[in-house]
Short mmCIF file of C-alpha atoms in Angstrom, two decimals:
data_model
loop_
_atom_site.label_atom_id
_atom_site.label_comp_id
_atom_site.label_asym_id
_atom_site.label_seq_id
_atom_site.Cartn_x
_atom_site.Cartn_y
_atom_site.Cartn_z
CA MET I 81 16.43 32.58 -2.86
CA SER I 82 17.93 32.26 0.61
CA LEU I 83 20.55 34.65 1.97
CA ASP I 84 23.14 32.03 1.06
CA GLY I 85 21.96 31.98 -2.55
CA LEU I 86 20.00 28.73 -2.55
CA ILE I 87 16.60 28.02 -4.06
CA SER I 88 16.19 24.62 -2.41
CA GLY I 89 17.58 22.84 0.59
CA PRO I 90 19.58 19.64 0.77
CA ASP I 91 18.27 16.12 0.00
CA PRO I 92 15.15 16.75 -2.10
CA ASP I 93 12.76 13.80 -2.26
CA MET I 94 9.08 13.06 -2.82
CA GLU I 95 8.05 14.42 0.57
CA ASN I 96 10.31 17.48 0.42
CA PRO I 97 10.68 18.39 -3.24
CA LEU I 98 12.45 21.59 -2.22
CA GLY I 99 14.81 19.72 0.09
CA ILE I 100 15.13 19.94 3.83
CA ARG I 101 13.58 23.20 5.00
CA GLY I 102 13.50 24.46 1.40
CA ALA I 103 9.74 25.02 1.69
CA ARG I 104 10.54 27.97 3.96
CA LEU I 105 11.49 29.89 0.83
CA HIS I 106 7.88 29.74 -0.39
CA GLU I 107 5.98 30.39 2.84
CA TRP I 108 5.55 34.09 2.06
CA LEU I 109 3.97 33.18 -1.28
CA LEU I 110 1.65 30.36 -0.28
CA LYS I 111 -0.14 32.40 2.35
CA LEU I 112 -1.03 35.25 -0.01
CA ALA I 113 -4.67 35.69 -1.00
CA VAL I 114 -3.70 36.61 -4.56
CA LEU I 115 -1.81 33.35 -5.01
CA ARG I 116 -4.45 31.26 -3.25
CA GLU I 117 -7.15 32.68 -5.47
CA TYR I 118 -5.12 31.96 -8.62
CA VAL I 119 -4.72 28.31 -7.66
CA GLY I 120 -8.32 27.92 -6.51
CA PHE I 121 -8.32 28.45 -2.75
CA GLU I 122 -10.02 31.02 -0.57
CA GLY I 123 -8.61 33.16 2.20
CA GLY I 124 -5.08 34.32 2.72
CA GLU I 125 -3.25 37.53 3.41
CA VAL I 126 -2.94 40.85 1.64
CA ASN I 127 0.38 42.56 2.32
CA ALA I 128 3.31 44.25 0.59
CA SER I 129 4.03 41.08 -1.41
CA THR I 130 0.61 41.19 -3.06
CA GLN I 131 1.69 43.76 -5.64
CA VAL I 132 4.63 41.57 -6.69
CA VAL I 133 2.51 38.49 -7.25
CA GLU I 134 -0.18 40.50 -9.02
CA GLU I 135 2.45 41.81 -11.44
CA TRP I 136 3.56 38.23 -12.10
CA LEU I 137 0.10 36.71 -12.56
CA SER I 138 -2.07 39.47 -13.95
CA ASN I 139 -0.97 39.33 -17.58
CA LEU I 140 0.45 35.83 -17.71
CA GLY I 141 -0.01 33.77 -20.86
CA ALA I 142 2.52 30.93 -20.73
CA SER I 143 5.34 29.56 -18.59
CA ILE I 144 8.64 27.79 -19.14
CA MET I 145 10.33 25.41 -16.72
CA GLY I 146 13.09 22.83 -16.62
CA ARG I 147 12.36 19.14 -16.41
CA ASN I 148 13.17 18.87 -12.73
CA THR I 149 10.81 21.68 -11.87
CA PHE I 150 8.16 19.85 -13.85
CA GLY I 151 8.74 16.47 -12.41
CA GLY I 152 10.92 16.19 -9.44
CA PHE I 153 14.36 15.44 -8.29
CA PRO I 154 17.03 14.31 -10.76
CA GLY I 155 16.09 11.11 -12.54
CA ALA I 156 12.69 10.75 -10.95
CA TRP I 157 10.36 10.96 -13.84
CA ASP I 158 12.14 9.16 -16.65
CA ARG I 159 12.06 5.93 -14.69
CA GLU I 160 8.28 5.96 -14.23
CA LYS I 161 5.90 3.75 -16.26
CA PRO I 162 3.45 5.27 -17.07
CA PRO I 163 5.41 8.50 -17.19
CA TRP I 164 5.50 10.51 -13.98
CA PRO I 165 2.92 13.26 -14.45
CA GLY I 166 5.02 15.82 -12.62
CA TRP I 167 4.71 17.40 -9.23
CA TRP I 168 1.68 19.34 -10.20
CA GLY I 169 -1.24 16.91 -9.98
CA SER I 170 -4.27 16.53 -12.24
CA ASN I 171 -5.28 20.19 -11.94
CA PRO I 172 -2.03 22.16 -11.96
CA PRO I 173 -1.96 25.73 -10.67
CA PHE I 174 -0.85 27.31 -13.93
CA HIS I 175 -4.07 27.46 -16.01
CA HIS I 176 -2.12 28.17 -19.16
CA PRO I 177 0.34 26.42 -21.52
CA VAL I 178 3.60 25.37 -19.86
CA PHE I 179 6.71 24.46 -21.87
CA VAL I 180 9.11 21.99 -20.26
CA LEU I 181 12.75 21.90 -21.36
CA THR I 182 14.03 18.33 -21.56
CA HIS I 183 16.24 16.05 -23.58
CA TYR I 184 13.54 13.36 -23.59
CA ALA I 185 10.79 13.69 -26.16
CA ARG I 186 7.32 13.08 -24.79
CA GLU I 187 3.70 13.66 -25.81
CA SER I 188 2.09 16.87 -24.62
CA ILE I 189 -0.37 16.60 -21.73
CA GLN I 190 -3.62 18.54 -21.48
CA LEU I 191 -4.89 18.74 -17.92
CA GLU I 192 -7.83 20.19 -16.03
CA GLY I 193 -8.11 23.92 -15.52
CA GLY I 194 -6.42 24.94 -18.76
CA THR I 195 -2.89 23.78 -17.99
CA SER I 196 -0.98 21.93 -20.69
CA PHE I 197 2.58 20.63 -20.55
CA THR I 198 4.50 20.64 -23.82
CA PHE I 199 7.94 19.03 -23.80
CA VAL I 200 10.57 20.89 -25.80
CA THR I 201 13.73 19.06 -26.83
CA ASP I 202 15.29 21.58 -29.20
CA GLY I 203 16.50 24.22 -26.78
CA ILE I 204 15.64 27.36 -24.90
CA GLU I 205 15.04 29.57 -27.91
CA SER I 206 12.53 27.11 -29.32
CA ALA I 207 10.77 26.93 -25.96
CA LEU I 208 10.61 30.71 -25.77
CA ARG I 209 9.30 30.97 -29.32
CA GLN I 210 6.57 28.41 -28.61
CA ALA I 211 5.69 30.02 -25.30
CA ARG I 212 5.47 33.47 -26.88
CA ALA I 213 3.16 32.13 -29.56
CA ALA I 214 0.97 30.44 -26.96
CA ALA I 215 0.92 33.55 -24.79
CA ALA I 216 -0.36 35.63 -27.73
CA GLY I 217 0.98 38.93 -26.45
CA ARG I 218 0.70 38.20 -22.77
CA ASP I 219 3.73 37.60 -20.52
CA VAL I 220 5.90 34.49 -20.56
CA ALA I 221 7.12 33.51 -17.09
CA LEU I 222 10.27 31.56 -16.39
CA ILE I 223 9.41 29.34 -13.43
CA GLY I 224 12.77 27.62 -12.86
CA GLY I 225 14.88 25.86 -11.92
CA ALA I 226 18.31 27.36 -11.53
CA GLU I 227 19.88 25.86 -14.66
CA THR I 228 16.98 26.98 -16.82
CA ALA I 229 17.07 30.49 -15.40
CA GLY I 230 20.84 30.61 -15.88
CA GLN I 231 20.57 29.49 -19.50
CA TYR I 232 18.06 32.20 -20.35
CA LEU I 233 20.02 34.83 -18.45
CA THR I 234 23.26 33.88 -20.20
CA ALA I 235 21.53 34.04 -23.57
CA GLY I 236 20.33 37.58 -22.82
CA LEU I 237 16.69 36.52 -23.13
CA VAL I 238 15.47 37.72 -19.72
CA ASP I 239 13.58 41.03 -19.73
CA GLU I 240 12.70 41.08 -16.04
CA MET I 241 13.93 39.13 -13.05
CA GLU I 242 12.26 39.08 -9.65
CA ILE I 243 14.42 37.74 -6.84
CA ASN I 244 12.38 36.89 -3.76
CA LEU I 245 15.10 36.93 -1.13
CA VAL I 246 14.22 35.14 2.11
CA PRO I 247 16.68 36.21 4.82
CA ILE I 248 17.55 32.75 6.12
CA LEU I 249 20.36 30.29 5.56
CA LEU I 250 19.72 26.84 4.09
CA GLY I 251 23.35 25.70 4.31
CA SER I 252 23.34 23.52 1.21
CA GLY I 253 21.10 22.83 -1.75
CA LYS I 254 20.69 24.24 -5.24
CA ARG I 255 22.22 27.62 -6.00
CA LEU I 256 20.31 30.08 -8.16
CA PHE I 257 23.46 31.63 -9.64
CA GLU I 258 26.02 28.92 -10.35
CA GLY I 259 28.60 28.84 -13.08
CA LEU I 260 27.42 32.08 -14.65
CA SER I 261 29.56 34.99 -15.71
CA ASP I 262 29.31 38.50 -14.26
CA ASP I 263 27.12 39.62 -17.15
CA MET I 264 23.63 40.71 -16.15
CA HIS I 265 22.84 41.43 -19.81
CA GLY I 266 21.57 44.90 -19.08
CA LEU I 267 19.38 43.95 -16.13
CA ARG I 268 19.61 46.26 -13.14
CA LEU I 269 17.79 46.56 -9.87
CA ILE I 270 14.86 48.91 -10.29
CA ARG I 271 12.65 48.21 -7.26
CA THR I 272 12.88 46.76 -3.76
CA ILE I 273 9.87 45.80 -1.67
CA VAL I 274 10.21 44.60 1.92
CA ALA I 275 7.34 42.37 3.04
CA PRO I 276 5.05 41.72 4.80
CA THR I 277 6.04 45.00 6.47
CA ALA I 278 9.28 46.95 6.85
CA GLU I 279 9.19 46.25 10.59
CA THR I 280 8.74 42.47 10.24
CA PRO I 281 10.62 41.53 7.09
CA THR I 282 10.37 37.93 5.96
CA VAL I 283 11.02 38.45 2.25
CA LEU I 284 12.64 41.09 0.02
CA HIS I 285 11.40 41.42 -3.53
CA LEU I 286 14.18 42.62 -5.83
CA LYS I 287 12.94 43.48 -9.30
CA PHE I 288 15.50 43.73 -12.08
CA ALA I 289 14.72 45.06 -15.54
CA ARG I 290 16.47 46.59 -18.53
CA MET D 214 28.08 40.65 -1.11
CA SER D 215 27.05 40.36 -4.74
CA LEU D 216 23.68 39.00 -5.83
CA ASP D 217 25.43 35.70 -6.49
CA GLY D 218 26.72 35.56 -2.92
CA LEU D 219 30.34 36.56 -3.50
CA ILE D 220 32.47 39.02 -1.54
CA SER D 221 35.30 39.10 -4.07
CA GLY D 222 35.75 38.38 -7.72
CA PRO D 223 37.99 35.81 -9.43
CA ASP D 224 41.81 35.90 -9.53
CA PRO D 225 42.78 38.24 -6.67
CA ASP D 226 46.29 39.62 -6.89
CA MET D 227 48.31 42.62 -5.73
CA GLU D 228 46.60 44.99 -8.14
CA ASN D 229 43.12 43.64 -7.56
CA PRO D 230 43.01 42.33 -4.00
CA LEU D 231 39.26 41.83 -4.34
CA GLY D 232 39.64 39.99 -7.63
CA ILE D 233 38.43 40.97 -11.05
CA ARG D 234 35.67 43.53 -10.69
CA GLY D 235 35.43 42.76 -6.95
CA ALA D 236 36.07 46.41 -6.13
CA ARG D 237 32.59 47.15 -7.44
CA LEU D 238 31.27 45.73 -4.16
CA HIS D 239 32.89 48.59 -2.22
CA GLU D 240 32.14 51.53 -4.52
CA TRP D 241 29.10 52.57 -2.48
CA LEU D 242 31.28 52.70 0.66
CA LEU D 243 34.37 54.47 -0.62
CA LYS D 244 32.45 57.46 -1.93
CA LEU D 245 30.72 58.21 1.38
CA ALA D 246 31.77 61.31 3.31
CA VAL D 247 31.47 59.47 6.62
CA LEU D 248 33.92 56.78 5.52
CA ARG D 249 36.28 59.27 3.87
CA GLU D 250 36.40 61.37 7.02
CA TYR D 251 37.15 58.29 9.15
CA VAL D 252 40.11 57.36 6.99
CA GLY D 253 41.38 60.94 6.69
CA PHE D 254 40.01 62.29 3.41
CA GLU D 255 37.70 65.18 2.68
CA GLY D 256 34.60 65.32 0.53
CA GLY D 257 32.26 62.56 -0.42
CA GLU D 258 28.55 61.89 -0.46
CA VAL D 259 25.86 61.85 2.17
CA ASN D 260 23.05 59.47 1.30
CA ALA D 261 20.95 56.64 2.73
CA SER D 262 24.07 54.53 3.35
CA THR D 263 25.50 57.14 5.71
CA GLN D 264 23.44 55.93 8.66
CA VAL D 265 24.70 52.37 8.19
CA VAL D 266 28.35 53.38 8.20
CA GLU D 267 27.82 55.73 11.13
CA GLU D 268 26.35 52.85 13.14
CA TRP D 269 29.40 50.76 12.31
CA LEU D 270 32.04 53.39 13.06
CA SER D 271 30.58 55.59 15.76
CA ASN D 272 31.19 53.35 18.77
CA LEU D 273 33.96 51.16 17.39
CA GLY D 274 36.77 50.07 19.69
CA ALA D 275 38.48 47.11 18.03
CA SER D 276 38.28 44.90 14.94
CA ILE D 277 38.94 41.27 14.06
CA MET D 278 39.98 39.95 10.68
CA GLY D 279 41.38 36.82 9.08
CA ARG D 280 44.95 36.66 7.86
CA ASN D 281 44.06 37.06 4.21
CA THR D 282 42.06 40.18 4.93
CA PHE D 283 45.08 41.50 6.77
CA GLY D 284 47.64 40.61 4.21
CA GLY D 285 46.47 39.53 0.87
CA PHE D 286 45.74 36.57 -1.22
CA PRO D 287 46.46 33.05 0.07
CA GLY D 288 50.12 32.55 0.86
CA ALA D 289 51.20 36.09 0.12
CA TRP D 290 52.47 37.32 3.41
CA ASP D 291 54.15 34.30 4.97
CA ARG D 292 56.66 34.20 2.13
CA GLU D 293 57.80 37.78 2.62
CA LYS D 294 61.07 38.78 4.31
CA PRO D 295 60.70 41.12 6.09
CA PRO D 296 57.12 40.13 6.79
CA TRP D 297 54.52 41.55 4.47
CA PRO D 298 52.98 44.45 6.40
CA GLY D 299 49.51 43.76 5.09
CA TRP D 300 47.35 45.56 2.57
CA TRP D 301 46.82 48.47 4.83
CA GLY D 302 49.95 50.61 4.53
CA SER D 303 51.83 52.56 7.19
CA ASN D 304 48.74 54.46 8.38
CA PRO D 305 45.87 51.97 8.24
CA PRO D 306 42.29 53.21 8.22
CA PHE D 307 41.26 51.51 11.46
CA HIS D 308 42.69 53.81 14.16
CA HIS D 309 42.16 51.17 16.82
CA PRO D 310 43.51 47.71 17.78
CA VAL D 311 42.98 45.03 15.14
CA PHE D 312 43.27 41.32 15.93
CA VAL D 313 44.34 39.05 13.08
CA LEU D 314 43.48 35.35 13.18
CA THR D 315 46.35 33.25 11.90
CA HIS D 316 48.19 30.00 12.47
CA TYR D 317 51.53 31.80 12.24
CA ALA D 318 52.78 33.56 15.38
CA ARG D 319 54.15 37.02 14.74
CA GLU D 320 55.07 40.12 16.74
CA SER D 321 52.39 42.78 17.08
CA ILE D 322 52.76 45.89 14.94
CA GLN D 323 52.00 49.41 16.13
CA LEU D 324 51.37 51.78 13.24
CA GLU D 325 50.58 55.44 12.71
CA GLY D 326 47.14 56.79 13.54
CA GLY D 327 46.43 54.43 16.41
CA THR D 328 46.14 51.18 14.48
CA SER D 329 47.84 48.10 15.88
CA PHE D 330 47.81 44.58 14.48
CA THR D 331 47.95 41.76 17.01
CA PHE D 332 48.29 38.23 15.64
CA VAL D 333 46.19 35.63 17.43
CA THR D 334 47.06 31.97 17.01
CA ASP D 335 44.82 30.37 19.63
CA GLY D 336 41.45 30.70 17.98
CA ILE D 337 38.40 32.87 17.51
CA GLU D 338 37.30 32.98 21.15
CA SER D 339 40.71 34.20 22.23
CA ALA D 340 40.67 36.87 19.53
CA LEU D 341 37.21 38.00 20.61
CA ARG D 342 38.27 38.11 24.26
CA GLN D 343 41.33 40.19 23.43
CA ALA D 344 39.35 42.48 21.15
CA ARG D 345 36.66 43.01 23.78
CA ALA D 346 39.29 43.91 26.35
CA ALA D 347 40.93 46.34 23.94
CA ALA D 348 37.59 47.87 22.99
CA ALA D 349 36.83 48.59 26.67
CA GLY D 350 33.08 48.59 26.25
CA ARG D 351 32.94 49.86 22.70
CA ASP D 352 31.95 47.69 19.74
CA VAL D 353 34.07 44.94 18.23
CA ALA D 354 33.73 44.73 14.44
CA LEU D 355 34.32 41.61 12.41
CA ILE D 356 35.91 42.83 9.19
CA GLY D 357 36.20 39.52 7.31
CA GLY D 358 36.91 37.47 5.37
CA ALA D 359 34.32 34.84 4.65
CA GLU D 360 35.91 32.01 6.65
CA THR D 361 36.37 34.22 9.69
CA ALA D 362 32.79 35.46 9.50
CA GLY D 363 31.56 31.90 9.08
CA GLN D 364 33.53 30.68 12.09
CA TYR D 365 32.08 33.35 14.37
CA LEU D 366 28.59 32.83 13.00
CA THR D 367 28.81 29.08 13.50
CA ALA D 368 30.04 29.59 17.07
CA GLY D 369 27.03 31.79 17.82
CA LEU D 370 29.26 34.75 18.64
CA VAL D 371 27.76 37.26 16.21
CA ASP D 372 25.36 39.80 17.76
CA GLU D 373 24.73 41.82 14.62
CA MET D 374 25.38 41.21 10.94
CA GLU D 375 25.16 43.83 8.23
CA ILE D 376 24.99 42.46 4.70
CA ASN D 377 25.70 45.13 2.10
CA LEU D 378 24.14 43.53 -0.95
CA VAL D 379 25.27 44.94 -4.28
CA PRO D 380 22.84 43.84 -6.99
CA ILE D 381 25.40 42.64 -9.52
CA LEU D 382 26.85 39.28 -10.50
CA LEU D 383 30.56 38.55 -10.13
CA GLY D 384 30.36 35.03 -11.57
CA SER D 385 33.09 33.49 -9.45
CA GLY D 386 35.17 34.39 -6.42
CA LYS D 387 34.86 33.97 -2.68
CA ARG D 388 31.44 33.13 -1.25
CA LEU D 389 30.36 34.78 1.98
CA PHE D 390 28.28 31.79 3.07
CA GLU D 391 30.08 28.57 2.22
CA GLY D 392 29.93 25.29 4.07
CA LEU D 393 27.74 26.65 6.84
CA SER D 394 24.62 25.06 8.26
CA ASP D 395 21.17 26.61 8.16
CA ASP D 396 21.56 27.93 11.70
CA MET D 397 21.49 31.72 11.98
CA HIS D 398 21.98 31.43 15.75
CA GLY D 399 19.05 33.68 16.52
CA LEU D 400 19.92 36.41 14.03
CA ARG D 401 17.02 37.72 12.00
CA LEU D 402 16.56 40.53 9.54
CA ILE D 403 15.49 43.65 11.41
CA ARG D 404 16.13 46.50 8.96
CA THR D 405 16.53 47.08 5.23
CA ILE D 406 17.90 50.28 3.72
CA VAL D 407 18.01 50.85 -0.03
CA ALA D 408 20.73 53.29 -1.09
CA PRO D 409 21.65 55.80 -2.36
CA THR D 410 17.93 56.23 -3.06
CA ALA D 411 15.00 53.87 -3.54
CA GLU D 412 14.75 55.01 -7.17
CA THR D 413 18.44 54.40 -7.98
CA PRO D 414 19.44 51.43 -5.84
CA THR D 415 23.08 50.39 -5.96
CA VAL D 416 23.29 48.72 -2.54
CA LEU D 417 20.89 47.15 -0.04
CA HIS D 418 21.85 47.19 3.62
CA LEU D 419 20.38 44.20 5.43
CA LYS D 420 20.83 44.40 9.18
CA PHE D 421 20.42 41.21 11.19
CA ALA D 422 20.31 41.12 14.99
CA ARG D 423 19.08 38.91 17.80
#
């Protein structure tokens, strides 16, 4: 999230799925060795963010995302014949079952590297139930986007929330917290990490838990 | 600012000038000994926030605010006869000259304890010029609100910005960053303080400077 509360910039399209300059929100993540290794690349940095990403990935069994996070900007993938396979390519970086919230029923997809996409049309609780079963005791991660996160937060179904706050402005785009109440459902800030170093901060990791 | 980017809650009125639950954003400040001493009270806490407030107050010579920060919710003070004296009472907590941006010309007010309110109708640069002259080499603080802060930020006239981020949701209210571009005008995050302690965080102080 940017300082002005956005998780993407304006005018998302195929070349800039996170909108204009929105990719700046993920720069801290994409250069980390722990993330690069998870998605199959070598090299990268080890810094104060490493612990945060290790906590996210180390016990991960399944993920949940909204349809736009799966497959692009509003309206993009329903128009495609054959169906738009999503942003994530033939070997997605998840390597576990992913459950996609959508109003449009669709066959599951099994892809290289252990990633599957299962499309869930009967709501967030069903998606969570299926993801928990698939995770078999490991963690279920909520990838995004903002509406999906807001729905789970509002339903009181979020156990932990990590806000990766990048201290820049994007001006306009998609807000993370939009149309919610003031109810954090028992979540409170329990840990702050400044990265890569306290002297050269480019991201703040704010961990909320019950 | 709340986690959802708000600096006040919904439905501000005379009893809740910061809107419903908006006062929670200032709780960390009002309990500090350094703030209480400045406004004429005894007691209070010393914790990791103390340094931040000392930096703000120690070399302060003048302040600038918008008309709603001076005198209430939209429309409140222009309707009053005699003119609404503002939220701040007969002995305001500033103890120095305050310049109020407004479209409505009005006589200056000199109050107890060294606070004066001067009403500036010819724009933000004029207000800054007058405040700098009054401060005579000391700091000029920009008190708020959001529109005033945004105008100075957009004009590139902000040298330092301290965001006091309270990790709660307010749901709706006034956004600090609304309708701005992505231009921080050279400001970047230089310091983060978690207070009152890293183990029990209730506010994050994010200092931006050139």
